Short mmCIF file of C-alpha atoms in Angstrom, two decimals:
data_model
loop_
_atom_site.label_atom_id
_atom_site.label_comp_id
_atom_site.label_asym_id
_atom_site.label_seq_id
_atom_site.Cartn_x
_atom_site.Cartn_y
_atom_site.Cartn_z
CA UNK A 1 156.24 150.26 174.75
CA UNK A 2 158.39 153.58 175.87
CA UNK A 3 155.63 156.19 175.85
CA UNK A 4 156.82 157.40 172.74
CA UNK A 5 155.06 158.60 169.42
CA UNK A 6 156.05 156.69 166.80
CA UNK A 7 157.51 158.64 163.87
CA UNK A 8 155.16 157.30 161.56
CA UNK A 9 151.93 158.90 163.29
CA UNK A 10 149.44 160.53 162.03
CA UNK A 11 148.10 163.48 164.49
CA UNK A 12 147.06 167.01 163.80
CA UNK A 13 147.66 169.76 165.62
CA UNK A 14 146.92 172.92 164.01
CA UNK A 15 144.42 175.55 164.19
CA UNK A 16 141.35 175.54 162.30
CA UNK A 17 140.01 178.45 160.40
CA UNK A 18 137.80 179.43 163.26
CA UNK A 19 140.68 179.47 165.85
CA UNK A 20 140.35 175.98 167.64
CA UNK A 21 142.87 174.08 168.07
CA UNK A 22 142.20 170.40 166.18
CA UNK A 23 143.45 167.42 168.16
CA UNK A 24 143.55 164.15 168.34
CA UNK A 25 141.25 163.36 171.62
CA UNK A 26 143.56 160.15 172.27
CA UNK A 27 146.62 158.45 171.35
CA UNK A 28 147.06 154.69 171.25
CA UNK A 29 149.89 152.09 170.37
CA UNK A 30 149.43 151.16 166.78
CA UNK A 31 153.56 149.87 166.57
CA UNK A 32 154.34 146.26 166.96
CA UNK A 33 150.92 145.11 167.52
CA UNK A 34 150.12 141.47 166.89
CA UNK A 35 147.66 140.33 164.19
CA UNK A 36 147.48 136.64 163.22
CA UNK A 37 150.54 135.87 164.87
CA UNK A 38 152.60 138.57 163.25
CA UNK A 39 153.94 142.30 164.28
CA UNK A 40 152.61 144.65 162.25
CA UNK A 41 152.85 148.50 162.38
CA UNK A 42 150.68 151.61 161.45
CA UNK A 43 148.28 153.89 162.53
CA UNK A 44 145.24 151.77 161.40
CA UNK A 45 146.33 149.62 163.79
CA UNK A 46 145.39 151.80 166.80
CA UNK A 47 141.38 152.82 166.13
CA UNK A 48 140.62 148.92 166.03
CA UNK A 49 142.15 148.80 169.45
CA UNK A 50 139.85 151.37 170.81
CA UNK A 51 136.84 150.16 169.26
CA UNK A 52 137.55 146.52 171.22
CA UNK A 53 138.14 148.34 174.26
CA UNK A 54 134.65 149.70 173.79
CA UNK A 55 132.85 146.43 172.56
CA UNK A 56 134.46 145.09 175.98
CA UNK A 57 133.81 148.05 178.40
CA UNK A 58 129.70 147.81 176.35
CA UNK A 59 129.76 144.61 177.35
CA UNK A 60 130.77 144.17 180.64
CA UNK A 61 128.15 147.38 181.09
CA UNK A 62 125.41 147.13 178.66
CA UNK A 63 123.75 150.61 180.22
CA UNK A 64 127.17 152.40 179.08
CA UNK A 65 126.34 154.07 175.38
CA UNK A 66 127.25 157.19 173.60
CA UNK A 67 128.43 159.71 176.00
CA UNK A 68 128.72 157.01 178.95
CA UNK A 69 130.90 154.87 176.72
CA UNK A 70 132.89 157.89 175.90
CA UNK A 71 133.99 159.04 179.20
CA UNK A 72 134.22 155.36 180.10
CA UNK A 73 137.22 155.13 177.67
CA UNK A 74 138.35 158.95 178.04
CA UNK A 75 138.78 157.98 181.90
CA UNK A 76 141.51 155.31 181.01
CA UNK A 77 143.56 158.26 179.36
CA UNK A 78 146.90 159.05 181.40
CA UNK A 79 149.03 162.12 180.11
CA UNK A 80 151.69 161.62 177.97
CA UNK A 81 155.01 162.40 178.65
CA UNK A 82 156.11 166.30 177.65
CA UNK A 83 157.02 166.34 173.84
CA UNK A 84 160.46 168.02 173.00
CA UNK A 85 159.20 170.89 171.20
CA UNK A 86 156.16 171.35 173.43
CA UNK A 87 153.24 170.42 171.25
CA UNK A 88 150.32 168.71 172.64
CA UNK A 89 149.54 165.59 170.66
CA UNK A 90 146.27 164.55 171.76
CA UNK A 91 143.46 166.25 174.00
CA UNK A 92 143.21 163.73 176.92
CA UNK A 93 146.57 161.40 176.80
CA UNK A 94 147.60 158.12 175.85
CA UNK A 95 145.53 154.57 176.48
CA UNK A 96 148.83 152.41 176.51
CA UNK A 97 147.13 148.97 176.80
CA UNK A 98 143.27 149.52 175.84
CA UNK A 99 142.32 146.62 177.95
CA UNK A 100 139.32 146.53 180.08
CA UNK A 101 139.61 146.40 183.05
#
């Protein structure tokens, strides 16, 4: 809920063997999410969130696929806020609430 990383995350960002950098090409919240009535936390948390955003935005759009569908999601992306020791944790930002809109 405060733009933050949680601690528990799981994000690369290192550099492959043929020099590209490898990251993450989104973040989203995977802490304190509600399942069944209860909070749960964890990264697996956060992929399920995208992949309803895209049932929803596939939907709403049936002519968005593949690419289409891609950017449609990538477009909701806002930069995150500057990490303290400068790395960049995912390619094109954070989807804070991945709600259609």
């Amino acid at each position: 809920n405060d733009d933050t990383i949680a601690a528990f995350s799981s994000w690369r960002n290192h550099t492959t063997p043929s020099g590209d950098r490898e990251l993450p090409e989104l973040v989203a919240p995977g802490q304190n999410v509600t399942v069944t009535g209860n909070a749960v936390d964890g990264t697996s948390f956060a992929a399920p969130r995208i992949a309803a955003l895209a049932a929803r935005l596939a939907a709403a759009d049936p002519a968005l696929q593949g690419a289409g569908l891609k950017a449609a999601i990538l477009a909701r992306a806002r930069r995150l806020p500057p990490h303290p020791q400068g790395l960049v944790l995912a390619r094109y930002g954070w989807i804070a609430e991945p709600a259609a809109d």
